[in-house]
Amino acid sequence: MRRLRHIAALAGLALPVTAGGPGPQPHAVAFVRERDRLQVLLAGKPFTSFHYGARWSKPFLHPVRSASGIVISRGFPLEPREGESADHPWHRGI
């Protein structure tokens, strides 16, 4: 039930942005639901994913991208990158 509230709150953030007339909207937010996460798209491009599955102790956003699409969060522990610090595995994102 708690996870459902988190999903509902995240979806509620999109309502003011996507409300409008038909046709493409440059700042429209969309969600793609998967097994244990929601992908968040901004203007049709990936922005972040909301991870809420039972395997996680609490929900989080990962990766986080800038408005231009550059990933600004570190990859470890979900998507480790070469040369990146591998400490604090509980820091998964926001």
PDB file of N, CA and C in Angstrom:
ATOM      1  N   MET A   1       0.824  -1.191   0.000  1.00  0.00           N
ATOM      2  CA  MET A   1       0.000   0.000   0.000  1.00  0.00           C
ATOM      3  C   MET A   1       0.872   1.261   0.000  1.00  0.00           C
ATOM      4  N   ARG A   2       1.953   1.230   0.776  1.00  0.00           N
ATOM      5  CA  ARG A   2       2.839   2.381   0.846  1.00  0.00           C
ATOM      6  C   ARG A   2       3.451   2.692  -0.519  1.00  0.00           C
ATOM      7  N   ARG A   3       3.877   1.645  -1.229  1.00  0.00           N
ATOM      8  CA  ARG A   3       4.470   1.846  -2.544  1.00  0.00           C
ATOM      9  C   ARG A   3       3.441   2.431  -3.515  1.00  0.00           C
ATOM     10  N   LEU A   4       2.198   2.014  -3.392  1.00  0.00           N
ATOM     11  CA  LEU A   4       1.142   2.534  -4.245  1.00  0.00           C
ATOM     12  C   LEU A   4       0.958   4.034  -4.013  1.00  0.00           C
ATOM     13  N   ARG A   5       1.076   4.479  -2.771  1.00  0.00           N
ATOM     14  CA  ARG A   5       0.977   5.914  -2.473  1.00  0.00           C
ATOM     15  C   ARG A   5       2.113   6.681  -3.122  1.00  0.00           C
ATOM     16  N   HIS A   6       3.338   6.104  -3.124  1.00  0.00           N
ATOM     17  CA  HIS A   6       4.476   6.767  -3.758  1.00  0.00           C
ATOM     18  C   HIS A   6       4.235   6.908  -5.264  1.00  0.00           C
ATOM     19  N   ILE A   7       3.720   5.865  -5.868  1.00  0.00           N
ATOM     20  CA  ILE A   7       3.444   5.901  -7.302  1.00  0.00           C
ATOM     21  C   ILE A   7       2.372   6.945  -7.598  1.00  0.00           C
ATOM     22  N   ALA A   8       1.324   6.980  -6.790  1.00  0.00           N
ATOM     23  CA  ALA A   8       0.251   7.950  -6.993  1.00  0.00           C
ATOM     24  C   ALA A   8       0.774   9.375  -6.846  1.00  0.00           C
ATOM     25  N   ALA A   9       1.647   9.603  -5.874  1.00  0.00           N
ATOM     26  CA  ALA A   9       2.217  10.938  -5.677  1.00  0.00           C
ATOM     27  C   ALA A   9       3.061  11.343  -6.875  1.00  0.00           C
ATOM     28  N   LEU A  10       3.867  10.428  -7.394  1.00  0.00           N
ATOM     29  CA  LEU A  10       4.693  10.724  -8.553  1.00  0.00           C
ATOM     30  C   LEU A  10       3.818  11.011  -9.765  1.00  0.00           C
ATOM     31  N   ALA A  11       2.779  10.232  -9.965  1.00  0.00           N
ATOM     32  CA  ALA A  11       1.867  10.461 -11.086  1.00  0.00           C
ATOM     33  C   ALA A  11       1.170  11.797 -10.942  1.00  0.00           C
ATOM     34  N   GLY A  12       0.846  12.195  -9.723  1.00  0.00           N
ATOM     35  CA  GLY A  12       0.195  13.473  -9.489  1.00  0.00           C
ATOM     36  C   GLY A  12       1.046  14.657  -9.902  1.00  0.00           C
ATOM     37  N   LEU A  13       2.368  14.505  -9.871  1.00  0.00           N
ATOM     38  CA  LEU A  13       3.251  15.581 -10.303  1.00  0.00           C
ATOM     39  C   LEU A  13       3.091  15.885 -11.784  1.00  0.00           C
ATOM     40  N   ALA A  14       2.689  14.896 -12.566  1.00  0.00           N
ATOM     41  CA  ALA A  14       2.590  15.068 -14.012  1.00  0.00           C
ATOM     42  C   ALA A  14       1.296  15.738 -14.441  1.00  0.00           C
ATOM     43  N   LEU A  15       0.267  15.675 -13.632  1.00  0.00           N
ATOM     44  CA  LEU A  15      -1.035  16.185 -14.052  1.00  0.00           C
ATOM     45  C   LEU A  15      -1.011  17.647 -14.465  1.00  0.00           C
ATOM     46  N   PRO A  16      -0.422  18.556 -13.694  1.00  0.00           N
ATOM     47  CA  PRO A  16      -0.433  19.944 -14.136  1.00  0.00           C
ATOM     48  C   PRO A  16       0.365  20.170 -15.414  1.00  0.00           C
ATOM     49  N   VAL A  17       1.369  19.329 -15.654  1.00  0.00           N
ATOM     50  CA  VAL A  17       2.223  19.510 -16.815  1.00  0.00           C
ATOM     51  C   VAL A  17       1.555  18.989 -18.079  1.00  0.00           C
ATOM     52  N   THR A  18       0.853  17.863 -17.987  1.00  0.00           N
ATOM     53  CA  THR A  18       0.284  17.251 -19.179  1.00  0.00           C
ATOM     54  C   THR A  18      -1.118  17.747 -19.489  1.00  0.00           C
ATOM     55  N   ALA A  19      -1.751  18.469 -18.561  1.00  0.00           N
ATOM     56  CA  ALA A  19      -3.089  18.976 -18.830  1.00  0.00           C
ATOM     57  C   ALA A  19      -2.997  20.032 -19.924  1.00  0.00           C
ATOM     58  N   GLY A  20      -3.786  19.862 -20.943  1.00  0.00           N
ATOM     59  CA  GLY A  20      -3.759  20.808 -22.048  1.00  0.00           C
ATOM     60  C   GLY A  20      -4.456  20.232 -23.245  1.00  0.00           C
ATOM     61  N   GLY A  21      -4.342  20.899 -24.338  1.00  0.00           N
ATOM     62  CA  GLY A  21      -5.011  20.476 -25.564  1.00  0.00           C
ATOM     63  C   GLY A  21      -4.319  19.315 -26.233  1.00  0.00           C
ATOM     64  N   PRO A  22      -4.925  18.802 -27.287  1.00  0.00           N
ATOM     65  CA  PRO A  22      -4.324  17.691 -28.028  1.00  0.00           C
ATOM     66  C   PRO A  22      -3.057  18.130 -28.759  1.00  0.00           C
ATOM     67  N   GLY A  23      -2.286  17.158 -29.128  1.00  0.00           N
ATOM     68  CA  GLY A  23      -1.064  17.445 -29.866  1.00  0.00           C
ATOM     69  C   GLY A  23       0.155  17.369 -28.983  1.00  0.00           C
ATOM     70  N   PRO A  24       1.338  17.384 -29.586  1.00  0.00           N
ATOM     71  CA  PRO A  24       2.572  17.264 -28.812  1.00  0.00           C
ATOM     72  C   PRO A  24       2.769  18.459 -27.883  1.00  0.00           C
ATOM     73  N   GLN A  25       3.240  18.164 -26.695  1.00  0.00           N
ATOM     74  CA  GLN A  25       3.526  19.208 -25.721  1.00  0.00           C
ATOM     75  C   GLN A  25       5.002  19.137 -25.382  1.00  0.00           C
ATOM     76  N   PRO A  26       5.716  20.237 -25.498  1.00  0.00           N
ATOM     77  CA  PRO A  26       7.175  20.195 -25.341  1.00  0.00           C
ATOM     78  C   PRO A  26       7.653  19.767 -23.967  1.00  0.00           C
ATOM     79  N   HIS A  27       6.845  19.932 -22.932  1.00  0.00           N
ATOM     80  CA  HIS A  27       7.279  19.568 -21.589  1.00  0.00           C
ATOM     81  C   HIS A  27       6.383  18.505 -20.972  1.00  0.00           C
ATOM     82  N   ALA A  28       5.720  17.719 -21.785  1.00  0.00           N
ATOM     83  CA  ALA A  28       4.802  16.699 -21.283  1.00  0.00           C
ATOM     84  C   ALA A  28       5.562  15.602 -20.549  1.00  0.00           C
ATOM     85  N   VAL A  29       4.991  15.159 -19.440  1.00  0.00           N
ATOM     86  CA  VAL A  29       5.559  14.067 -18.657  1.00  0.00           C
ATOM     87  C   VAL A  29       4.741  12.819 -18.942  1.00  0.00           C
ATOM     88  N   ALA A  30       5.426  11.710 -19.178  1.00  0.00           N
ATOM     89  CA  ALA A  30       4.753  10.432 -19.420  1.00  0.00           C
ATOM     90  C   ALA A  30       5.423   9.368 -18.566  1.00  0.00           C
ATOM     91  N   PHE A  31       4.662   8.315 -18.267  1.00  0.00           N
ATOM     92  CA  PHE A  31       5.163   7.212 -17.456  1.00  0.00           C
ATOM     93  C   PHE A  31       4.995   5.914 -18.213  1.00  0.00           C
ATOM     94  N   VAL A  32       6.000   5.053 -18.115  1.00  0.00           N
ATOM     95  CA  VAL A  32       5.944   3.710 -18.679  1.00  0.00           C
ATOM     96  C   VAL A  32       6.133   2.750 -17.520  1.00  0.00           C
ATOM     97  N   ARG A  33       5.088   2.002 -17.198  1.00  0.00           N
ATOM     98  CA  ARG A  33       5.156   1.095 -16.054  1.00  0.00           C
ATOM     99  C   ARG A  33       5.801  -0.218 -16.460  1.00  0.00           C
ATOM    100  N   GLU A  34       6.747  -0.644 -15.652  1.00  0.00           N
ATOM    101  CA  GLU A  34       7.393  -1.938 -15.822  1.00  0.00           C
ATOM    102  C   GLU A  34       7.159  -2.732 -14.546  1.00  0.00           C
ATOM    103  N   ARG A  35       7.750  -3.887 -14.452  1.00  0.00           N
ATOM    104  CA  ARG A  35       7.492  -4.794 -13.331  1.00  0.00           C
ATOM    105  C   ARG A  35       7.698  -4.153 -11.962  1.00  0.00           C
ATOM    106  N   ASP A  36       8.828  -3.503 -11.758  1.00  0.00           N
ATOM    107  CA  ASP A  36       9.119  -2.940 -10.438  1.00  0.00           C
ATOM    108  C   ASP A  36       9.619  -1.502 -10.518  1.00  0.00           C
ATOM    109  N   ARG A  37       9.226  -0.801 -11.584  1.00  0.00           N
ATOM    110  CA  ARG A  37       9.622   0.596 -11.713  1.00  0.00           C
ATOM    111  C   ARG A  37       8.728   1.332 -12.713  1.00  0.00           C
ATOM    112  N   LEU A  38       8.772   2.635 -12.634  1.00  0.00           N
ATOM    113  CA  LEU A  38       8.115   3.503 -13.602  1.00  0.00           C
ATOM    114  C   LEU A  38       9.198   4.293 -14.311  1.00  0.00           C
ATOM    115  N   GLN A  39       9.216   4.235 -15.616  1.00  0.00           N
ATOM    116  CA  GLN A  39      10.118   5.096 -16.355  1.00  0.00           C
ATOM    117  C   GLN A  39       9.426   6.437 -16.514  1.00  0.00           C
ATOM    118  N   VAL A  40      10.150   7.498 -16.282  1.00  0.00           N
ATOM    119  CA  VAL A  40       9.604   8.841 -16.412  1.00  0.00           C
ATOM    120  C   VAL A  40      10.217   9.469 -17.659  1.00  0.00           C
ATOM    121  N   LEU A  41       9.344   9.859 -18.582  1.00  0.00           N
ATOM    122  CA  LEU A  41       9.778  10.486 -19.827  1.00  0.00           C
ATOM    123  C   LEU A  41       9.377  11.951 -19.798  1.00  0.00           C
ATOM    124  N   LEU A  42      10.262  12.808 -20.232  1.00  0.00           N
ATOM    125  CA  LEU A  42       9.988  14.229 -20.330  1.00  0.00           C
ATOM    126  C   LEU A  42      10.101  14.612 -21.794  1.00  0.00           C
ATOM    127  N   ALA A  43       8.992  15.056 -22.366  1.00  0.00           N
ATOM    128  CA  ALA A  43       8.930  15.385 -23.793  1.00  0.00           C
ATOM    129  C   ALA A  43       9.374  14.193 -24.641  1.00  0.00           C
ATOM    130  N   GLY A  44       9.008  12.985 -24.203  1.00  0.00           N
ATOM    131  CA  GLY A  44       9.309  11.770 -24.957  1.00  0.00           C
ATOM    132  C   GLY A  44      10.693  11.205 -24.755  1.00  0.00           C
ATOM    133  N   LYS A  45      11.531  11.862 -23.954  1.00  0.00           N
ATOM    134  CA  LYS A  45      12.903  11.398 -23.715  1.00  0.00           C
ATOM    135  C   LYS A  45      13.039  10.918 -22.274  1.00  0.00           C
ATOM    136  N   PRO A  46      13.887   9.897 -22.033  1.00  0.00           N
ATOM    137  CA  PRO A  46      14.073   9.400 -20.668  1.00  0.00           C
ATOM    138  C   PRO A  46      14.583  10.500 -19.743  1.00  0.00           C
ATOM    139  N   PHE A  47      13.980  10.587 -18.559  1.00  0.00           N
ATOM    140  CA  PHE A  47      14.435  11.536 -17.543  1.00  0.00           C
ATOM    141  C   PHE A  47      14.963  10.781 -16.329  1.00  0.00           C
ATOM    142  N   THR A  48      14.190   9.839 -15.808  1.00  0.00           N
ATOM    143  CA  THR A  48      14.600   9.023 -14.671  1.00  0.00           C
ATOM    144  C   THR A  48      13.703   7.801 -14.607  1.00  0.00           C
ATOM    145  N   SER A  49      13.986   6.912 -13.677  1.00  0.00           N
ATOM    146  CA  SER A  49      13.117   5.770 -13.382  1.00  0.00           C
ATOM    147  C   SER A  49      12.856   5.753 -11.890  1.00  0.00           C
ATOM    148  N   PHE A  50      11.597   5.535 -11.525  1.00  0.00           N
ATOM    149  CA  PHE A  50      11.180   5.444 -10.135  1.00  0.00           C
ATOM    150  C   PHE A  50      11.160   3.967  -9.770  1.00  0.00           C
ATOM    151  N   HIS A  51      12.137   3.518  -8.996  1.00  0.00           N
ATOM    152  CA  HIS A  51      12.267   2.116  -8.598  1.00  0.00           C
ATOM    153  C   HIS A  51      11.518   1.903  -7.288  1.00  0.00           C
ATOM    154  N   TYR A  52      10.567   0.981  -7.279  1.00  0.00           N
ATOM    155  CA  TYR A  52       9.755   0.765  -6.087  1.00  0.00           C
ATOM    156  C   TYR A  52       9.544  -0.713  -5.775  1.00  0.00           C
ATOM    157  N   GLY A  53      10.194  -1.597  -6.455  1.00  0.00           N
ATOM    158  CA  GLY A  53       9.982  -3.028  -6.292  1.00  0.00           C
ATOM    159  C   GLY A  53      10.303  -3.555  -4.906  1.00  0.00           C
ATOM    160  N   ALA A  54       9.804  -4.737  -4.629  1.00  0.00           N
ATOM    161  CA  ALA A  54       9.978  -5.375  -3.320  1.00  0.00           C
ATOM    162  C   ALA A  54      11.446  -5.630  -2.987  1.00  0.00           C
ATOM    163  N   ARG A  55      12.313  -5.692  -3.970  1.00  0.00           N
ATOM    164  CA  ARG A  55      13.730  -5.963  -3.685  1.00  0.00           C
ATOM    165  C   ARG A  55      14.453  -4.756  -3.088  1.00  0.00           C
ATOM    166  N   TRP A  56      13.807  -3.574  -3.091  1.00  0.00           N
ATOM    167  CA  TRP A  56      14.417  -2.371  -2.551  1.00  0.00           C
ATOM    168  C   TRP A  56      13.809  -2.037  -1.197  1.00  0.00           C
ATOM    169  N   SER A  57      14.644  -1.565  -0.280  1.00  0.00           N
ATOM    170  CA  SER A  57      14.155  -1.216   1.057  1.00  0.00           C
ATOM    171  C   SER A  57      13.292   0.043   1.041  1.00  0.00           C
ATOM    172  N   LYS A  58      13.511   0.920   0.076  1.00  0.00           N
ATOM    173  CA  LYS A  58      12.696   2.116  -0.096  1.00  0.00           C
ATOM    174  C   LYS A  58      12.784   2.558  -1.553  1.00  0.00           C
ATOM    175  N   PRO A  59      11.775   3.281  -2.029  1.00  0.00           N
ATOM    176  CA  PRO A  59      11.792   3.708  -3.437  1.00  0.00           C
ATOM    177  C   PRO A  59      12.845   4.791  -3.688  1.00  0.00           C
ATOM    178  N   PHE A  60      13.285   4.881  -4.950  1.00  0.00           N
ATOM    179  CA  PHE A  60      14.290   5.881  -5.311  1.00  0.00           C
ATOM    180  C   PHE A  60      14.220   6.166  -6.801  1.00  0.00           C
ATOM    181  N   LEU A  61      14.831   7.267  -7.213  1.00  0.00           N
ATOM    182  CA  LEU A  61      14.930   7.658  -8.620  1.00  0.00           C
ATOM    183  C   LEU A  61      16.350   7.385  -9.096  1.00  0.00           C
ATOM    184  N   HIS A  62      16.465   6.678 -10.220  1.00  0.00           N
ATOM    185  CA  HIS A  62      17.787   6.382 -10.793  1.00  0.00           C
ATOM    186  C   HIS A  62      17.635   5.946 -12.235  1.00  0.00           C
ATOM    187  N   PRO A  63      18.446   6.358 -13.143  1.00  0.00           N
ATOM    188  CA  PRO A  63      19.378   7.472 -13.053  1.00  0.00           C
ATOM    189  C   PRO A  63      18.619   8.790 -13.176  1.00  0.00           C
ATOM    190  N   VAL A  64      19.271   9.866 -12.824  1.00  0.00           N
ATOM    191  CA  VAL A  64      18.685  11.191 -12.984  1.00  0.00           C
ATOM    192  C   VAL A  64      19.467  11.902 -14.084  1.00  0.00           C
ATOM    193  N   ARG A  65      18.715  12.496 -15.013  1.00  0.00           N
ATOM    194  CA  ARG A  65      19.333  13.194 -16.149  1.00  0.00           C
ATOM    195  C   ARG A  65      19.052  14.690 -16.076  1.00  0.00           C
ATOM    196  N   SER A  66      19.935  15.453 -16.670  1.00  0.00           N
ATOM    197  CA  SER A  66      19.715  16.896 -16.793  1.00  0.00           C
ATOM    198  C   SER A  66      18.692  17.133 -17.900  1.00  0.00           C
ATOM    199  N   ALA A  67      18.289  18.383 -18.071  1.00  0.00           N
ATOM    200  CA  ALA A  67      17.331  18.722 -19.122  1.00  0.00           C
ATOM    201  C   ALA A  67      17.869  18.367 -20.509  1.00  0.00           C
ATOM    202  N   SER A  68      19.185  18.375 -20.666  1.00  0.00           N
ATOM    203  CA  SER A  68      19.774  18.034 -21.968  1.00  0.00           C
ATOM    204  C   SER A  68      20.008  16.535 -22.136  1.00  0.00           C
ATOM    205  N   GLY A  69      19.687  15.730 -21.097  1.00  0.00           N
ATOM    206  CA  GLY A  69      19.807  14.280 -21.210  1.00  0.00           C
ATOM    207  C   GLY A  69      21.067  13.681 -20.631  1.00  0.00           C
ATOM    208  N   ILE A  70      21.941  14.486 -20.069  1.00  0.00           N
ATOM    209  CA  ILE A  70      23.179  13.978 -19.478  1.00  0.00           C
ATOM    210  C   ILE A  70      22.872  13.367 -18.115  1.00  0.00           C
ATOM    211  N   VAL A  71      23.346  12.141 -17.877  1.00  0.00           N
ATOM    212  CA  VAL A  71      23.140  11.477 -16.587  1.00  0.00           C
ATOM    213  C   VAL A  71      23.988  12.196 -15.548  1.00  0.00           C
ATOM    214  N   ILE A  72      23.327  12.678 -14.485  1.00  0.00           N
ATOM    215  CA  ILE A  72      24.040  13.430 -13.448  1.00  0.00           C
ATOM    216  C   ILE A  72      24.174  12.648 -12.149  1.00  0.00           C
ATOM    217  N   SER A  73      23.553  11.480 -12.075  1.00  0.00           N
ATOM    218  CA  SER A  73      23.719  10.634 -10.889  1.00  0.00           C
ATOM    219  C   SER A  73      24.745   9.553 -11.197  1.00  0.00           C
ATOM    220  N   ARG A  74      25.405   9.062 -10.163  1.00  0.00           N
ATOM    221  CA  ARG A  74      26.393   8.015 -10.412  1.00  0.00           C
ATOM    222  C   ARG A  74      25.688   6.707 -10.746  1.00  0.00           C
ATOM    223  N   GLY A  75      26.395   5.801 -11.370  1.00  0.00           N
ATOM    224  CA  GLY A  75      25.802   4.544 -11.795  1.00  0.00           C
ATOM    225  C   GLY A  75      25.777   3.467 -10.728  1.00  0.00           C
ATOM    226  N   PHE A  76      26.802   3.402  -9.895  1.00  0.00           N
ATOM    227  CA  PHE A  76      26.900   2.375  -8.863  1.00  0.00           C
ATOM    228  C   PHE A  76      25.776   2.531  -7.860  1.00  0.00           C
ATOM    229  N   PRO A  77      25.134   1.494  -7.430  1.00  0.00           N
ATOM    230  CA  PRO A  77      25.389   0.086  -7.673  1.00  0.00           C
ATOM    231  C   PRO A  77      24.571  -0.525  -8.821  1.00  0.00           C
ATOM    232  N   LEU A  78      23.626   0.212  -9.412  1.00  0.00           N
ATOM    233  CA  LEU A  78      22.776  -0.363 -10.450  1.00  0.00           C
ATOM    234  C   LEU A  78      23.471  -0.490 -11.796  1.00  0.00           C
ATOM    235  N   GLU A  79      24.197   0.539 -12.190  1.00  0.00           N
ATOM    236  CA  GLU A  79      24.886   0.561 -13.487  1.00  0.00           C
ATOM    237  C   GLU A  79      26.317   1.058 -13.287  1.00  0.00           C
ATOM    238  N   PRO A  80      27.185   0.222 -12.699  1.00  0.00           N
ATOM    239  CA  PRO A  80      28.559   0.669 -12.417  1.00  0.00           C
ATOM    240  C   PRO A  80      29.285   1.110 -13.687  1.00  0.00           C
ATOM    241  N   ARG A  81      30.085   2.163 -13.542  1.00  0.00           N
ATOM    242  CA  ARG A  81      30.891   2.667 -14.660  1.00  0.00           C
ATOM    243  C   ARG A  81      32.363   2.577 -14.285  1.00  0.00           C
ATOM    244  N   GLU A  82      33.192   2.371 -15.265  1.00  0.00           N
ATOM    245  CA  GLU A  82      34.626   2.260 -15.042  1.00  0.00           C
ATOM    246  C   GLU A  82      35.162   3.541 -14.413  1.00  0.00           C
ATOM    247  N   GLY A  83      35.975   3.377 -13.373  1.00  0.00           N
ATOM    248  CA  GLY A  83      36.597   4.497 -12.701  1.00  0.00           C
ATOM    249  C   GLY A  83      35.723   5.171 -11.660  1.00  0.00           C
ATOM    250  N   GLU A  84      34.522   4.674 -11.490  1.00  0.00           N
ATOM    251  CA  GLU A  84      33.592   5.269 -10.537  1.00  0.00           C
ATOM    252  C   GLU A  84      33.751   4.626  -9.165  1.00  0.00           C
ATOM    253  N   SER A  85      33.533   5.385  -8.124  1.00  0.00           N
ATOM    254  CA  SER A  85      33.604   4.872  -6.765  1.00  0.00           C
ATOM    255  C   SER A  85      32.569   3.770  -6.556  1.00  0.00           C
ATOM    256  N   ALA A  86      32.954   2.740  -5.816  1.00  0.00           N
ATOM    257  CA  ALA A  86      32.044   1.614  -5.556  1.00  0.00           C
ATOM    258  C   ALA A  86      31.742   1.494  -4.067  1.00  0.00           C
ATOM    259  N   ASP A  87      31.719   2.613  -3.383  1.00  0.00           N
ATOM    260  CA  ASP A  87      31.395   2.595  -1.963  1.00  0.00           C
ATOM    261  C   ASP A  87      29.925   2.958  -1.760  1.00  0.00           C
ATOM    262  N   HIS A  88      29.429   2.774  -0.584  1.00  0.00           N
ATOM    263  CA  HIS A  88      28.061   3.142  -0.205  1.00  0.00           C
ATOM    264  C   HIS A  88      27.008   2.565  -1.152  1.00  0.00           C
ATOM    265  N   PRO A  89      26.848   1.250  -1.189  1.00  0.00           N
ATOM    266  CA  PRO A  89      25.884   0.655  -2.119  1.00  0.00           C
ATOM    267  C   PRO A  89      24.431   1.022  -1.813  1.00  0.00           C
ATOM    268  N   TRP A  90      24.157   1.580  -0.649  1.00  0.00           N
ATOM    269  CA  TRP A  90      22.796   1.997  -0.330  1.00  0.00           C
ATOM    270  C   TRP A  90      22.438   3.339  -0.948  1.00  0.00           C
ATOM    271  N   HIS A  91      23.423   4.055  -1.517  1.00  0.00           N
ATOM    272  CA  HIS A  91      23.157   5.318  -2.226  1.00  0.00           C
ATOM    273  C   HIS A  91      22.832   5.001  -3.675  1.00  0.00           C
ATOM    274  N   ARG A  92      21.583   4.729  -3.945  1.00  0.00           N
ATOM    275  CA  ARG A  92      21.173   4.287  -5.279  1.00  0.00           C
ATOM    276  C   ARG A  92      20.696   5.404  -6.179  1.00  0.00           C
ATOM    277  N   GLY A  93      20.406   6.535  -5.659  1.00  0.00           N
ATOM    278  CA  GLY A  93      19.866   7.654  -6.433  1.00  0.00           C
ATOM    279  C   GLY A  93      19.212   8.633  -5.492  1.00  0.00           C
ATOM    280  N   ILE A  94      18.191   9.267  -5.957  1.00  0.00           N
ATOM    281  CA  ILE A  94      17.492  10.264  -5.138  1.00  0.00           C
ATOM    282  C   ILE A  94      16.318   9.587  -4.462  1.00  0.00           C
TER     283      ILE A  94
END
